[in-house]
Structures are given as C-alpha cells and as structure tokens.
Amino acid sequence: MKYDIIVVGGGHAGIESAYATSTKGHNTLLITGNIKNIGDMPCNPSIGGTSKGIIVREIDALGGLMGKIADKSVLQMKMLNSGKGPAVRCLRAQADKEIYPKNMQETLKKQKNLTILEGIVENLIVIDNKINGVILEDDSKYFCDALILTTGTYLKSEILVGDTKKKEGPHGEKRSNYLSDNLKKLGFKIIRLKTGTPPRIDADTIDYTKMKVEPGDKEKLSFSFDIEADYNPEKQENCYLVYTNDKTKQIIEENLDKSSMYGGYATGVGPRYCPSIEDKIVRFKEKQKHILFLEPQSMDKNSIYYKKLYLQGFSTSLPNDVQEEIVHSLEGFENAKILEYAYAIEYDAIDPLQIKPSLESKIIENLFTAGQINGTSGYEEAAGQGIIAGINAASKLEKKEPLILKRNEAYIGVLIDDLVTKGTIEPYRMLTSRAEFRLILRHDNADLRLRKFGYEYGLIEKERYNKLLKKEENIKNLTNYIKETKVPKDITSKFIDINKTTSLYELIKRPDVTEDIVYKISEDLSKYDKEVVNEVIIETKYEGYIKKTYEDANKLIKLEKKEIPQDIDYDKVKNLASEARQKLKEVRPLTIAQATRISGVNPADISILAVYLKKEYANDRD
C-alpha cells in the first residue's frame, strides 16, 4: 500500500503528527504497536504543568488535539504560580487515564484521510537517500512519500527493577528490536536514555488525615481556545501533599547498591530535572525531606485506574521488597498496599543534532522525527514536536516553506531550537528558565502568537481564525478605552491611596491595583470577555518590561535574518577555534543567531564567521 505520509507511533507526538497531516488532506497511515494504547499516559496522570501547560496552549492555538482532549478528561484543574507574574503562570490538569485515551482514539477513528494499523516497524525503505517506506516485523511493506518517526520509549527498550532487566516496553508491551540498529546503519548516531515511573498505591489503604489536601481551582479553566472545559469545578478530585522523612532516607541509603542506577545495572542517562527518589537522596543530601504528590488517575469506579493512586516524585528502580519498605516509611502510608510497582525504562534515541529545525532528518530526505526519539521527556514536549513534524512533512510534499517557530514566538520554538542547536545527552525537559523571552510567551497569549500560523498552514479553519481577529479587535478597542477614560478622584480614593483624577490606563499600571479593583472602578469592562480584559491588564501593567523584551527579541530577529549558506566549508574559515569549527560542522546552523547558541562557539568565533560570510558571499546577498 502507498500513502502520502506514514506516522510510526501512537503516543502524543504521533497523534498530533497524524492529525495534522490528515487534516491538511494528506492520505496518512498511523502504525502503532497496540491500537488500545493510542493516547495512553504511561507515566503521570496529568497534562500541562510548569512551562508544559503553555506548550499545550500553543498546540491548541496551532490546531492540535492535546488541549481539547485534556479539557474533556479533567479530574482536577489548577493554575500554577497564580500568585506570581504572568510569565510563569501555567495550567495543569489531572487527567483521567481511562477517559483521555478513549476520547483521543474516538477522535482519530473519525478523522478523514487517516488509517490506523497495528504493527511494529523494524526497518525503513530508503532509495537514493530518500524515504520510500517502512518494513514491519512480519516483513510486510508500506510505502510513502514522507515518514514521521515518533517511537517513544519503545526502541530496544528494557524494563529495569533492581538487578533484573526485561526486554519490553511500558506496561510489558512489545518493543521494537531492530529499528534503532537499522537507523544506525543509515548513519544515525544512537544514544541510550533512561526514565522511570513510581508505584501506584491502593486508595483504600491510605490515611489521608496525615496529608495536606491539594484541591483544584474554584474557577473553571481550560487549555483550549475553542471549547469550554467539560467538568464541574465543585466536583474535582483532590491531590495530596506528602513528604519523605529521615526513615525514608535511611532505607534508600542502605539499599542504594540494589538500585539499577547505583548498582551499575543501568546504562542509559536519566533525566536531571525529574530524578528518581534514590537520585534525589544522593544528589541533595542536605535536604531533610522531599515533596511527593498523591494523584488520582480516574473517577470511574469501573476503571482499573480508579483505586490506583499515583505517587508523583517517587520514581525508582529499587527492588519490589525495598519499595514496600520505603512506601511504608511515609506518613499515612504505614498500611499502604502497592498495586503496581515502580520501574525504570531504558531505550534508544537519536542524537537531535542530526535533525533540522523543521524536524526533518539531515541524513535521510523526507524522514521526520518527533518526541522521545529526539531525546525529550514528557507528553507535552512530544506533542509540541509532533504537530510541527506533521505540519512540515505535509509542507515538504506541498513544496511549501516549513514552519520554524522562533525562540521569541513559542515555547515549542525554544524546545526545538535547543534540541537541534545544543543537542542533549539526557532526557530534555522544558523549563520556563530555558525561555529567555518568557514574558511574551505566556499562557494567556498563545492564540495571539500562533493561531495565524495554524490558519496559514491549514489546521485552523476560517471561522476559528475570524474569532481570533475579533478578539484582537476587542483588545485594541479596550486598550484605547482605558487610555481615554478618566477616573474621578472621588472614585479612585475609595479603592487606593490616591486623591486625584487619573486615566484608567495609569491606574492599571499601579502594582496595588488588582483586576478586581479595575472591574469595580469601571463597570464597562464587563462588556468584554474576561480573557480580553485579562490580556489588556497584563499588557498594560507590564508594558515597560514587555517593551524591553520585544527590543531584545528584535535583536535576535536581525541575527536570524543573517543566513549561513549550507554549502559553506568551515575548514576554509581561518582562525576559528578548533571546538567551534567542529561544532559548526556538526550542527550546520541555518543562521548567525542559531550559531551563537551552539555550545563551544564563542563571540570571537561568531565575529570571524560573520567577516568571512561578508567577504565570501557578498555577491549572493546583493
């Protein structure tokens, strides 16, 4: 069979890729090891979180699925960092692990131009260095013009518990035994990574009185810009805050040699920013306790997840008997029963320096990769790459320019740029601190930043785009209104310590004027949607900081416009430092801006490169 595009893997990256390509009208085949696992959340039962929640909003703004499905699967919704500045506010949903994949599977089954096939891909068909198709483990062949690999943690995966290893994927699923070896034969550099998951605890065996309750927000919130979240804020499931203690620490220290990592049984590199519990104890010896969260996985009493509570922050590869001791050391868990033991998982991935900013491989034409195969961790990071890979695979076949989001345009842009420019030797996790322009990459303005791209690339229809244009018009009108409206001193003095007539605009800029006060001062604000008012208040209150951020971003944009010819011979650029030369040859940056972000390339090297380009390629630029 011949398809326009084949997507390998039914995880979060594969879903967004397949949905994007099929929405754009391309005949798409999604191949996955187990159709029932499409949209599965093999680890934590949540979508979003710090920085990740903004990625979900960006996916929705572009026309993707994750935000909508999360909104339909809510157990609990919370705005993190709500007491801090808007740059770090992020939405997190505790998602029902039964309902989320069910909704995702139903959506994909109804999708036009999309066929789903169960199977394990073990090799690629490559002709003249261009992708031509795939070969399954039963030797059946499927042909295509473009291929997107989103294999997750299934490439030569091994489950680790103590000194034991099992050759299987998450949940004991079948793994791909040969695909990574065949990618290596094609010229890809393969790296070995590791991640883990914590135990699941019987809900009926826990003493909740010894824990702090963490409820959801009372206000109804949603990821999607297009649909209203389908949950009742008054009927959300609770999470619980738990702490390790001295006994927990002692048990772990006495059994470190039994851990897969510290016992020498693991070969993959684990995530620095999401370490196992034993790694936390070793790396942060000075800490007396570590925070853990007990999270619900389903509210459906008929679900296998209903009684299995997820112990967030407690991933481990220690043997089962040691896991029992550690869990029982926690307050409230003295009689806890473990329904599912923790484990670590190792898997193969490719060096992301071998992919372009479009997520197309530098080695095989029309081969795209997304998700954990590129060295990332997390559902959201995978889905963000997935939608970009889908858009760009389709665009390549349509002979259109790829969508490459800049660092000042999206967290997804930061994520991909970090991967293809800096590479990674450990599972990459998105953090707000990685985004230097985070004040303009906020939760609230994702649609204003990215919906135009979703429309231009065919994932957002005219009606939804017109809704954005109307919102932009309302923001402009409200901004003009607050600048023109004068508030008499007898009104302002009721709320704040000021005794003069002033504009609503100047009042909003004051740190002591909250959103509630603004509504009380001007009843006209109630005529506008709350998200429009919120946007205007943020843009007004942080106007000076935002202006400075845009000025910094414009400097980057100027450097992004200074392209580097891809046929450049870096060996001919005299006086480059040897490390810089080697890194430039490896990454082959597209622009001067990208070159500045390569580890090992210093400002002096950039100056030398800029002079060389001006001299040798002057005629090309004229």
XYZ file of C-alpha atoms in Angstrom:
622
model
C 0.000 0.000 0.000
C 1.149 3.545 -0.756
C 0.378 6.545 1.447
C 1.363 10.181 1.288
C 2.668 10.103 4.862
C 3.275 7.335 7.390
C 3.477 8.104 11.116
C 5.115 5.480 13.335
C 3.900 5.517 16.948
C 0.534 6.283 18.571
C 1.795 8.316 21.517
C 1.325 12.049 21.978
C 3.789 13.006 19.224
C 2.351 10.520 16.734
C -1.223 11.623 17.427
C -0.501 15.291 16.708
C 1.560 14.423 13.621
C -1.100 12.163 12.129
C -3.913 14.585 12.970
C -2.037 17.481 11.349
C -1.147 15.656 8.121
C -4.617 14.162 7.682
C -6.308 17.491 8.455
C -4.192 19.041 5.722
C -5.643 16.474 3.313
C -2.779 14.001 3.049
C -3.548 10.280 2.979
C -1.946 9.222 6.255
C -1.186 5.846 7.831
C -0.603 5.675 11.591
C 1.244 2.494 12.607
C 1.292 1.635 16.302
C 2.161 -1.439 18.340
C -1.181 -1.545 20.158
C -4.195 0.449 18.992
C -5.647 0.348 22.516
C -2.621 2.327 23.742
C -3.136 5.320 21.438
C -3.154 8.391 23.663
C -2.049 6.367 26.661
C -0.372 8.152 29.583
C 2.161 5.526 30.691
C 3.544 7.704 33.462
C 1.925 10.648 35.292
C -1.840 11.236 35.046
C -1.581 14.912 34.159
C -1.390 17.254 31.196
C 0.389 20.596 31.484
C 2.309 21.952 34.443
C 5.135 24.465 34.710
C 6.044 25.628 31.159
C 4.402 22.463 29.784
C 0.942 23.989 30.179
C 1.966 26.792 27.827
C 3.094 24.214 25.250
C -0.387 22.642 25.416
C -1.953 26.065 24.783
C 0.409 26.557 21.828
C -0.569 23.180 20.375
C -4.227 24.202 20.614
C -3.502 27.585 19.061
C -1.890 25.820 16.092
C -4.876 23.495 15.681
C -3.779 20.409 17.609
C -5.676 17.977 19.832
C -3.999 17.715 23.249
C -5.676 20.714 24.903
C -9.173 19.800 23.732
C -8.901 16.188 24.850
C -7.423 17.223 28.206
C -10.363 19.598 28.729
C -12.742 16.690 28.169
C -10.905 14.436 30.636
C -10.453 16.619 33.721
C -10.188 15.218 37.245
C -8.722 18.431 38.591
C -7.654 21.751 37.030
C -5.273 24.238 38.564
C -3.410 27.376 37.520
C 0.123 27.016 38.852
C 2.026 30.076 40.091
C -1.171 32.135 40.105
C 0.298 34.371 42.800
C 3.355 35.146 40.683
C 3.882 37.127 37.492
C 2.108 36.171 34.231
C 5.315 34.845 32.642
C 5.345 31.755 34.883
C 1.619 31.018 35.188
C 0.808 27.614 33.721
C -2.268 25.420 33.650
C -2.178 21.801 34.814
C -4.931 19.221 34.518
C -5.106 15.945 36.385
C -6.459 13.880 33.507
C -8.493 10.696 33.691
C -6.230 7.915 32.377
C -9.263 5.952 31.217
C -11.132 8.784 29.511
C -8.224 10.689 27.917
C -7.024 7.882 25.587
C -10.623 6.823 24.921
C -11.503 10.344 23.726
C -8.307 10.530 21.690
C -8.945 7.179 19.994
C -12.537 8.113 19.155
C -11.349 11.393 17.617
C -8.730 9.709 15.443
C -11.098 6.957 14.295
C -13.457 9.630 12.901
C -10.647 11.573 11.248
C -10.748 11.782 7.440
C -7.662 10.744 5.452
C -6.355 8.683 8.389
C -5.894 4.913 8.556
C -4.687 3.171 11.725
C -2.689 -0.061 11.562
C -1.380 -2.268 14.362
C 2.210 -3.385 13.874
C 5.877 -2.938 14.809
C 8.132 -1.102 12.332
C 11.638 -2.594 12.240
C 13.254 -1.074 9.153
C 12.987 1.746 6.624
C 12.915 1.629 2.846
C 15.363 4.224 1.559
C 16.076 4.841 -2.132
C 18.685 7.392 -3.268
C 18.911 8.702 0.294
C 15.191 9.470 0.295
C 12.479 7.802 2.364
C 10.302 5.379 0.445
C 8.519 3.353 3.091
C 8.732 1.035 6.102
C 9.106 -2.684 6.780
C 7.201 -4.296 9.649
C 8.367 -7.200 11.809
C 6.280 -9.608 9.673
C 8.166 -8.306 6.579
C 5.109 -6.531 5.208
C 5.930 -3.260 3.428
C 4.108 0.056 3.346
C 5.237 2.850 1.055
C 5.097 6.600 1.483
C 6.473 9.933 0.302
C 7.249 11.153 3.829
C 7.722 9.379 7.143
C 7.461 10.633 10.740
C 9.062 8.503 13.465
C 7.522 9.010 16.921
C 8.630 5.787 18.598
C 8.582 6.984 22.215
C 10.413 4.680 24.622
C 9.996 1.534 22.508
C 13.344 1.357 20.657
C 15.196 -1.642 22.166
C 13.520 -0.756 25.474
C 14.298 -2.603 28.681
C 12.419 -2.524 31.985
C 14.756 -2.288 34.995
C 13.913 -3.279 38.567
C 16.913 -3.837 40.818
C 19.334 -6.176 39.031
C 16.703 -7.521 36.620
C 16.124 -6.462 33.014
C 13.193 -7.340 30.782
C 13.218 -6.689 27.037
C 9.858 -4.957 26.779
C 8.221 -1.550 26.548
C 5.949 0.238 29.048
C 3.193 -1.970 30.536
C 5.104 -5.027 29.288
C 4.261 -4.159 25.671
C 6.248 -5.410 22.685
C 9.262 -3.307 21.814
C 10.974 -2.555 18.519
C 14.025 -4.806 18.456
C 15.831 -3.700 15.320
C 14.711 -0.240 14.182
C 17.375 1.681 16.118
C 20.095 -0.681 14.825
C 18.886 -0.079 11.280
C 18.827 3.676 11.853
C 22.451 3.380 12.984
C 23.309 1.582 9.736
C 21.771 4.505 7.842
C 24.167 6.889 9.587
C 22.293 7.999 12.695
C 24.125 8.394 15.990
C 22.160 6.460 18.610
C 22.095 7.461 22.281
C 20.785 5.480 25.252
C 18.406 7.228 27.659
C 16.509 6.267 30.791
C 13.384 7.360 32.584
C 11.202 5.904 35.297
C 7.804 5.706 36.902
C 6.652 5.492 40.560
C 4.483 2.894 42.308
C 0.679 3.028 42.267
C -0.959 2.788 45.693
C -4.291 1.258 46.726
C -6.572 4.219 47.567
C -8.319 2.247 50.334
C -5.123 1.619 52.311
C -4.012 5.245 52.881
C -4.574 7.506 55.889
C -5.402 10.844 54.254
C -5.651 12.688 57.592
C -1.840 12.771 57.762
C -1.530 14.640 54.445
C -2.240 18.111 53.156
C -5.155 18.331 50.716
C -4.400 19.994 47.361
C -7.765 20.884 45.734
C -8.398 22.245 42.264
C -9.185 25.888 41.485
C -12.768 27.029 42.037
C -12.788 28.918 38.735
C -13.463 26.912 35.574
C -10.341 26.831 33.414
C -9.421 25.312 30.063
C -6.488 24.710 27.736
C -8.465 25.093 24.538
C -9.371 28.406 22.929
C -12.301 26.773 21.127
C -14.294 24.688 23.599
C -15.379 25.030 27.196
C -13.857 22.539 29.613
C -16.242 19.687 30.428
C -16.059 19.483 34.221
C -17.705 20.821 37.363
C -15.281 22.928 39.477
C -17.205 21.877 42.595
C -16.700 18.161 41.910
C -12.968 17.893 41.282
C -10.778 15.130 42.690
C -8.240 16.089 45.348
C -4.486 15.617 45.252
C -2.475 15.233 48.451
C 0.886 16.577 49.552
C 3.283 14.077 51.162
C 6.864 14.367 52.444
C 9.711 11.894 52.777
C 11.386 11.689 56.183
C 14.580 10.501 57.915
C 13.418 6.882 57.859
C 12.739 7.082 54.118
C 16.222 8.468 53.560
C 17.854 5.790 55.708
C 16.152 2.898 53.889
C 17.181 4.275 50.488
C 20.795 4.884 51.543
C 21.067 1.345 52.942
C 19.797 -0.148 49.675
C 21.457 2.046 47.023
C 23.518 -0.864 45.694
C 20.243 -2.634 44.804
C 19.117 0.242 42.563
C 19.533 -0.277 38.824
C 21.341 3.059 38.561
C 23.614 2.897 41.589
C 24.115 -0.857 41.379
C 25.630 -0.497 37.908
C 22.816 -2.256 36.046
C 21.654 0.774 34.053
C 23.485 2.133 31.001
C 21.099 4.903 29.908
C 21.281 8.504 31.123
C 18.342 9.608 33.270
C 16.536 12.983 33.400
C 18.331 15.569 35.545
C 15.166 17.562 36.224
C 12.931 14.610 37.061
C 15.223 12.320 39.088
C 14.360 9.068 40.824
C 13.819 9.135 44.586
C 17.184 7.482 45.193
C 18.858 10.040 42.922
C 17.262 12.853 44.950
C 18.619 11.375 48.186
C 22.151 11.110 46.755
C 22.277 14.459 44.954
C 20.550 16.522 47.618
C 21.972 15.063 50.831
C 21.464 18.333 52.695
C 17.675 18.150 52.262
C 15.787 16.736 55.218
C 12.695 15.911 53.158
C 11.383 15.837 49.605
C 7.893 16.719 48.374
C 5.706 13.999 46.887
C 2.191 14.262 45.443
C -0.505 11.622 45.635
C -2.600 11.958 42.491
C -5.878 10.360 41.314
C -5.896 8.557 37.974
C -9.621 8.074 37.316
C -13.031 8.810 38.836
C -14.684 5.914 37.009
C -15.284 3.171 39.571
C -15.176 0.566 36.798
C -11.734 1.681 35.653
C -8.575 -0.260 36.503
C -7.105 3.142 37.472
C -9.798 4.090 39.986
C -8.076 2.677 43.082
C -4.500 3.131 41.820
C -3.191 6.453 43.125
C -0.030 7.803 41.502
C 2.827 8.747 43.866
C 4.344 11.657 41.920
C 8.043 12.301 42.611
C 8.722 8.740 43.772
C 10.030 7.063 40.605
C 12.532 4.326 41.430
C 14.219 1.189 40.114
C 14.770 -0.367 43.538
C 13.531 -3.963 44.035
C 9.909 -4.525 44.992
C 10.628 -5.501 48.603
C 12.635 -2.296 49.135
C 9.832 -0.271 47.509
C 7.480 -1.731 50.134
C 9.758 -0.561 52.958
C 10.152 2.942 51.537
C 6.445 3.457 50.900
C 5.561 2.273 54.422
C 8.015 4.808 55.853
C 5.846 7.694 54.641
C 3.297 9.244 56.989
C -0.157 7.967 56.107
C 1.280 5.019 54.159
C 2.030 2.726 57.107
C -0.532 0.175 55.864
C -0.423 1.112 52.185
C -0.690 -1.607 49.563
C 1.269 -1.244 46.329
C -0.918 -2.272 43.370
C 1.740 -1.598 40.737
C 5.459 -1.439 41.424
C 7.791 1.243 40.107
C 10.356 0.590 37.395
C 12.919 2.337 35.223
C 12.987 2.015 31.455
C 15.934 2.356 29.081
C 15.522 2.999 25.369
C 17.344 4.159 22.261
C 17.027 7.648 20.775
C 18.835 9.601 18.070
C 21.235 12.480 18.584
C 18.973 15.501 17.890
C 21.882 17.399 16.313
C 21.124 15.220 13.280
C 17.755 16.879 12.662
C 16.884 20.244 11.142
C 14.768 22.961 12.801
C 11.905 21.659 10.646
C 12.399 18.252 12.377
C 13.406 16.691 9.075
C 16.446 14.445 9.282
C 19.724 15.779 7.898
C 20.604 12.233 6.822
C 17.517 10.894 5.010
C 15.306 13.235 2.970
C 11.601 13.333 3.907
C 12.254 11.497 7.174
C 10.954 13.464 10.182
C 11.245 12.629 13.882
C 9.345 13.851 16.952
C 9.096 13.126 20.649
C 11.282 10.925 22.810
C 13.206 9.599 19.824
C 14.658 13.148 19.695
C 15.788 12.953 23.315
C 12.916 14.701 25.095
C 10.798 13.644 28.063
C 7.161 14.482 28.705
C 3.845 14.195 26.888
C 3.689 17.914 26.128
C 7.196 18.182 24.653
C 6.380 15.184 22.437
C 3.043 16.592 21.272
C 4.595 20.001 20.530
C 7.188 18.382 18.281
C 4.535 16.117 16.787
C 2.356 18.905 15.416
C 5.399 20.691 13.936
C 6.677 17.477 12.325
C 3.211 16.862 10.871
C 2.895 20.397 9.500
C 6.376 20.281 7.986
C 6.134 16.787 6.499
C 2.959 17.908 4.734
C 4.541 21.215 3.725
C 7.533 19.379 2.231
C 5.228 17.362 -0.013
C 3.348 20.550 -0.894
C 6.668 22.239 -1.762
C 5.987 24.945 0.826
C 8.365 26.538 3.311
C 8.478 24.742 6.676
C 7.054 26.236 9.865
C 10.033 27.050 12.086
C 8.924 28.819 15.246
C 11.472 31.254 16.666
C 12.515 31.458 20.318
C 10.549 34.675 20.705
C 7.403 33.125 19.185
C 6.770 29.945 21.180
C 7.989 27.562 23.844
C 7.803 24.950 21.098
C 10.335 27.082 19.206
C 12.645 27.156 22.236
C 12.309 23.398 22.667
C 13.165 22.517 19.071
C 15.924 25.105 18.805
C 17.568 23.753 21.968
C 17.458 20.207 20.594
C 18.820 20.903 17.117
C 21.365 23.517 18.203
C 22.641 22.285 21.564
C 21.703 18.617 21.432
C 21.141 16.618 24.605
C 22.772 13.730 26.449
C 19.836 13.247 28.843
C 16.028 13.349 28.509
C 15.264 17.015 27.786
C 12.545 18.661 29.852
C 11.043 22.076 29.085
C 11.549 24.683 31.833
C 10.434 28.317 31.975
C 14.068 29.262 32.652
C 15.066 27.964 29.190
C 12.908 30.642 27.516
C 14.707 33.997 27.561
C 11.588 35.741 26.163
C 9.116 34.102 28.541
C 7.388 37.405 29.387
C 5.947 37.441 25.849
C 5.467 33.641 25.674
C 2.617 33.489 28.151
C -0.304 31.164 28.818
C -2.805 33.924 28.037
C -1.490 35.000 24.615
C -0.717 31.678 22.889
C -3.540 32.189 20.380
C -2.431 35.755 19.633
C 1.072 34.437 18.938
C 0.366 31.280 16.969
C -3.181 30.957 15.640
C -2.202 32.801 12.455
C 0.294 30.014 11.717
C -2.375 27.375 12.291
C -4.570 29.187 9.771
C -1.792 29.715 7.211
C -0.778 26.039 7.380
C -4.320 24.697 7.072
C -5.108 23.407 10.573
C -7.376 26.279 11.625
C -10.493 26.956 9.548
C -11.769 30.448 8.668
C -14.423 30.558 11.401
C -11.912 29.968 14.206
C -9.468 32.418 12.672
C -12.172 35.104 12.484
C -12.780 34.552 16.187
C -9.120 35.448 16.791
C -9.412 38.577 14.629
C -12.452 39.649 16.648
C -10.532 39.117 19.879
C -7.622 41.221 18.574
C -10.078 43.984 17.649
C -11.640 43.906 21.119
C -8.208 44.085 22.757
C -7.374 47.143 20.645
C -10.705 48.813 21.462
C -10.381 48.129 25.187
C -6.799 49.415 25.212
C -7.988 52.663 23.615
C -10.848 52.849 26.113
C -8.650 52.590 29.220
C -6.280 55.236 27.826
C -9.112 57.663 27.103
C -11.200 57.054 30.227
C -10.600 59.383 33.170
C -11.484 58.206 36.661
C -12.576 60.948 39.124
C -10.648 61.209 42.378
C -13.746 60.515 44.481
C -13.937 57.042 42.887
C -10.214 56.148 42.951
C -9.870 57.194 46.572
C -12.403 54.524 47.557
C -10.040 51.756 46.500
C -6.465 53.046 46.639
C -4.429 55.765 48.290
C -4.638 58.354 45.508
C -6.561 61.624 45.557
C -6.603 62.873 42.002
C -8.343 62.277 38.686
C -6.310 59.950 36.506
C -6.738 57.684 33.486
C -7.811 54.088 33.899
C -4.672 53.198 31.952
C -2.387 54.800 34.557
C -4.359 53.213 37.392
C -3.940 49.719 35.949
C -0.180 50.236 35.767
C -0.065 50.657 39.562
C 1.040 47.458 41.414
C -1.637 47.971 44.117
C -4.483 47.943 41.577
C -5.727 44.381 41.136
C -8.066 43.029 38.475
C -10.944 43.039 40.978
C -10.419 46.748 41.662
C -10.323 47.529 37.932
C -13.759 45.895 37.488
C -15.146 47.893 40.416
C -13.798 51.181 39.068
C -15.181 50.633 35.561
C -18.382 48.673 35.001
C -17.861 48.977 31.221
C -15.186 46.268 31.408
C -17.911 43.669 31.964
C -18.964 44.226 28.324
C -15.785 42.446 27.219
C -14.835 38.774 27.526
C -12.778 38.107 30.630
C -9.803 36.857 28.595
C -9.772 40.149 26.652
C -9.769 42.165 29.882
C -7.071 39.918 31.344
C -4.910 40.394 28.250
C -5.221 44.181 28.330
C -4.460 44.340 32.060
C -1.311 42.199 31.683
C -0.062 44.114 28.646
C -0.691 47.410 30.445
C 0.681 46.530 33.868
C 3.900 45.013 32.470
C 4.190 47.337 29.477
C 7.734 48.531 30.228
C 9.105 45.017 30.750
C 7.278 43.698 27.692
C 8.644 46.533 25.534
C 12.197 45.708 26.666
C 11.630 42.015 25.885
C 10.460 42.848 22.359
C 13.545 45.038 21.853
C 15.756 42.098 22.847
C 13.747 39.794 20.596
C 14.184 42.163 17.638
C 17.951 41.907 18.036
C 17.603 38.145 17.722
C 15.361 38.514 14.675
C 18.033 40.596 12.927
C 20.554 37.817 13.505
C 18.015 35.216 12.345
C 17.854 37.055 9.014
C 21.608 36.612 8.525
C 21.541 33.203 6.871
C 24.524 30.872 6.620
C 24.825 29.061 3.249
C 24.590 25.331 3.810
C 27.407 24.647 1.365
C 29.897 26.588 3.497
C 33.238 24.837 4.132
C 34.105 25.657 7.728
C 37.649 24.376 7.195
C 38.221 27.412 4.983
C 37.213 29.862 7.718
C 40.600 30.850 9.140
C 41.226 31.467 12.858
C 38.128 29.654 14.110
C 38.736 27.838 17.398
C 39.007 24.077 16.809
C 35.995 23.318 19.041
C 33.899 25.955 17.260
C 34.854 24.564 13.861
C 33.929 21.043 14.912
C 30.562 22.140 16.411
C 29.669 24.306 13.400
C 30.364 21.390 11.061
C 28.231 19.104 13.217
C 25.222 21.396 13.698
C 25.471 23.333 10.406
C 23.381 26.272 11.718
C 20.969 27.987 9.339
C 21.569 31.490 10.695
C 24.080 33.542 12.664
C 21.551 33.623 15.530
C 21.498 29.825 15.701
C 25.308 29.737 15.560
C 25.517 31.979 18.649
C 23.563 29.394 20.656
C 25.866 26.460 19.903
C 27.818 25.327 22.947
C 31.528 25.841 22.290
C 31.059 28.636 19.747
C 32.241 31.885 21.346
C 31.587 35.549 20.379
C 35.054 35.742 18.795
C 34.188 32.797 16.551
C 30.925 34.481 15.553
C 32.809 37.662 14.578
C 35.264 35.674 12.468
C 32.409 33.787 10.797
C 30.468 36.998 10.095
C 33.519 38.625 8.441
C 34.107 35.506 6.324
C 30.469 35.395 5.163
C 30.506 39.092 4.269
C 33.646 38.622 2.213
C 32.961 35.288 0.513
C 29.175 35.529 -0.014
C 28.758 39.279 -0.610
C 27.532 38.777 -4.178
C 24.989 36.181 -3.064
C 23.466 38.702 -0.631
C 23.274 41.611 -3.074
